[in-house]
Amino acid sequence: MVFLAPFDLTTVNIETAGGSDNKSEAVLKVVPIAVFDLIEKYRNQGQPQSTSQEFVEKNTN
């Protein structure tokens, strides 16, 4: 939703592994981008954050 961007808002679709293929389990229609960033931080926590260059260096040496 383009009209949310000027207000630093976004829409978040929440899907889980056990959900249906074509439908989100929850839709948060108006969320501050700061909250979205916090959700992403926790979602990505513990996952490696390597860049493609780091991948190339590791696999060519």
JSON list of C-alpha atoms in Angstrom, two decimals:
[
{"chain": "A", "resi": 1, "resn": "MET", "atom": "CA", "xyz": [0.00, 0.00, 0.00]},
{"chain": "A", "resi": 2, "resn": "VAL", "atom": "CA", "xyz": [1.81, 3.01, -1.34]},
{"chain": "A", "resi": 3, "resn": "PHE", "atom": "CA", "xyz": [-0.24, 5.54, 0.62]},
{"chain": "A", "resi": 4, "resn": "LEU", "atom": "CA", "xyz": [1.19, 4.21, 3.93]},
{"chain": "A", "resi": 5, "resn": "ALA", "atom": "CA", "xyz": [4.85, 4.98, 3.10]},
{"chain": "A", "resi": 6, "resn": "PRO", "atom": "CA", "xyz": [4.74, 8.77, 3.71]},
{"chain": "A", "resi": 7, "resn": "PHE", "atom": "CA", "xyz": [3.56, 8.04, 7.25]},
{"chain": "A", "resi": 8, "resn": "ASP", "atom": "CA", "xyz": [6.29, 5.40, 7.92]},
{"chain": "A", "resi": 9, "resn": "LEU", "atom": "CA", "xyz": [3.65, 2.66, 8.00]},
{"chain": "A", "resi": 10, "resn": "THR", "atom": "CA", "xyz": [3.47, -0.70, 6.24]},
{"chain": "A", "resi": 11, "resn": "THR", "atom": "CA", "xyz": [1.37, -3.87, 6.01]},
{"chain": "A", "resi": 12, "resn": "VAL", "atom": "CA", "xyz": [2.68, -7.16, 7.46]},
{"chain": "A", "resi": 13, "resn": "ASN", "atom": "CA", "xyz": [1.53, -10.61, 6.31]},
{"chain": "A", "resi": 14, "resn": "ILE", "atom": "CA", "xyz": [2.29, -13.39, 8.78]},
{"chain": "A", "resi": 15, "resn": "GLU", "atom": "CA", "xyz": [2.70, -16.92, 7.44]},
{"chain": "A", "resi": 16, "resn": "THR", "atom": "CA", "xyz": [3.71, -20.08, 9.25]},
{"chain": "A", "resi": 17, "resn": "ALA", "atom": "CA", "xyz": [4.96, -23.44, 8.02]},
{"chain": "A", "resi": 18, "resn": "GLY", "atom": "CA", "xyz": [1.68, -25.08, 9.01]},
{"chain": "A", "resi": 19, "resn": "GLY", "atom": "CA", "xyz": [-0.55, -22.63, 7.14]},
{"chain": "A", "resi": 20, "resn": "SER", "atom": "CA", "xyz": [-2.26, -22.96, 3.80]},
{"chain": "A", "resi": 21, "resn": "ASP", "atom": "CA", "xyz": [-0.25, -22.30, 0.64]},
{"chain": "A", "resi": 22, "resn": "ASN", "atom": "CA", "xyz": [-2.13, -19.26, -0.64]},
{"chain": "A", "resi": 23, "resn": "LYS", "atom": "CA", "xyz": [-3.30, -17.41, 2.45]},
{"chain": "A", "resi": 24, "resn": "SER", "atom": "CA", "xyz": [-1.54, -15.63, 5.31]},
{"chain": "A", "resi": 25, "resn": "GLU", "atom": "CA", "xyz": [-2.49, -16.63, 8.85]},
{"chain": "A", "resi": 26, "resn": "ALA", "atom": "CA", "xyz": [-2.64, -12.98, 9.90]},
{"chain": "A", "resi": 27, "resn": "VAL", "atom": "CA", "xyz": [-2.53, -9.62, 8.19]},
{"chain": "A", "resi": 28, "resn": "LEU", "atom": "CA", "xyz": [-1.54, -6.53, 10.15]},
{"chain": "A", "resi": 29, "resn": "LYS", "atom": "CA", "xyz": [-2.86, -3.81, 7.87]},
{"chain": "A", "resi": 30, "resn": "VAL", "atom": "CA", "xyz": [-1.21, -0.75, 9.45]},
{"chain": "A", "resi": 31, "resn": "VAL", "atom": "CA", "xyz": [2.08, -1.23, 11.30]},
{"chain": "A", "resi": 32, "resn": "PRO", "atom": "CA", "xyz": [4.83, 1.34, 11.97]},
{"chain": "A", "resi": 33, "resn": "ILE", "atom": "CA", "xyz": [7.94, 0.51, 9.95]},
{"chain": "A", "resi": 34, "resn": "ALA", "atom": "CA", "xyz": [9.94, 0.53, 13.22]},
{"chain": "A", "resi": 35, "resn": "VAL", "atom": "CA", "xyz": [7.79, -2.36, 14.49]},
{"chain": "A", "resi": 36, "resn": "PHE", "atom": "CA", "xyz": [8.27, -4.21, 11.19]},
{"chain": "A", "resi": 37, "resn": "ASP", "atom": "CA", "xyz": [12.05, -3.76, 11.51]},
{"chain": "A", "resi": 38, "resn": "LEU", "atom": "CA", "xyz": [11.92, -5.13, 15.06]},
{"chain": "A", "resi": 39, "resn": "ILE", "atom": "CA", "xyz": [9.94, -8.18, 13.92]},
{"chain": "A", "resi": 40, "resn": "GLU", "atom": "CA", "xyz": [12.48, -8.79, 11.13]},
{"chain": "A", "resi": 41, "resn": "LYS", "atom": "CA", "xyz": [15.36, -8.47, 13.60]},
{"chain": "A", "resi": 42, "resn": "TYR", "atom": "CA", "xyz": [13.91, -11.17, 15.84]},
{"chain": "A", "resi": 43, "resn": "ARG", "atom": "CA", "xyz": [12.89, -13.34, 12.87]},
{"chain": "A", "resi": 44, "resn": "ASN", "atom": "CA", "xyz": [16.44, -13.26, 11.49]},
{"chain": "A", "resi": 45, "resn": "GLN", "atom": "CA", "xyz": [18.14, -13.65, 14.87]},
{"chain": "A", "resi": 46, "resn": "GLY", "atom": "CA", "xyz": [20.45, -16.64, 14.94]},
{"chain": "A", "resi": 47, "resn": "GLN", "atom": "CA", "xyz": [20.62, -16.98, 11.17]},
{"chain": "A", "resi": 48, "resn": "PRO", "atom": "CA", "xyz": [23.95, -16.36, 9.44]},
{"chain": "A", "resi": 49, "resn": "GLN", "atom": "CA", "xyz": [24.16, -12.94, 7.85]},
{"chain": "A", "resi": 50, "resn": "SER", "atom": "CA", "xyz": [26.88, -13.64, 5.30]},
{"chain": "A", "resi": 51, "resn": "THR", "atom": "CA", "xyz": [27.13, -11.71, 2.07]},
{"chain": "A", "resi": 52, "resn": "SER", "atom": "CA", "xyz": [27.47, -13.33, -1.33]},
{"chain": "A", "resi": 53, "resn": "GLN", "atom": "CA", "xyz": [31.12, -12.18, -1.42]},
{"chain": "A", "resi": 54, "resn": "GLU", "atom": "CA", "xyz": [31.84, -13.98, 1.88]},
{"chain": "A", "resi": 55, "resn": "PHE", "atom": "CA", "xyz": [30.23, -17.11, 0.38]},
{"chain": "A", "resi": 56, "resn": "VAL", "atom": "CA", "xyz": [32.48, -16.93, -2.69]},
{"chain": "A", "resi": 57, "resn": "GLU", "atom": "CA", "xyz": [35.60, -16.41, -0.55]},
{"chain": "A", "resi": 58, "resn": "LYS", "atom": "CA", "xyz": [34.77, -19.36, 1.71]},
{"chain": "A", "resi": 59, "resn": "ASN", "atom": "CA", "xyz": [34.14, -21.72, -1.19]},
{"chain": "A", "resi": 60, "resn": "THR", "atom": "CA", "xyz": [37.09, -20.79, -3.40]},
{"chain": "A", "resi": 61, "resn": "ASN", "atom": "CA", "xyz": [39.84, -21.09, -0.76]}
]
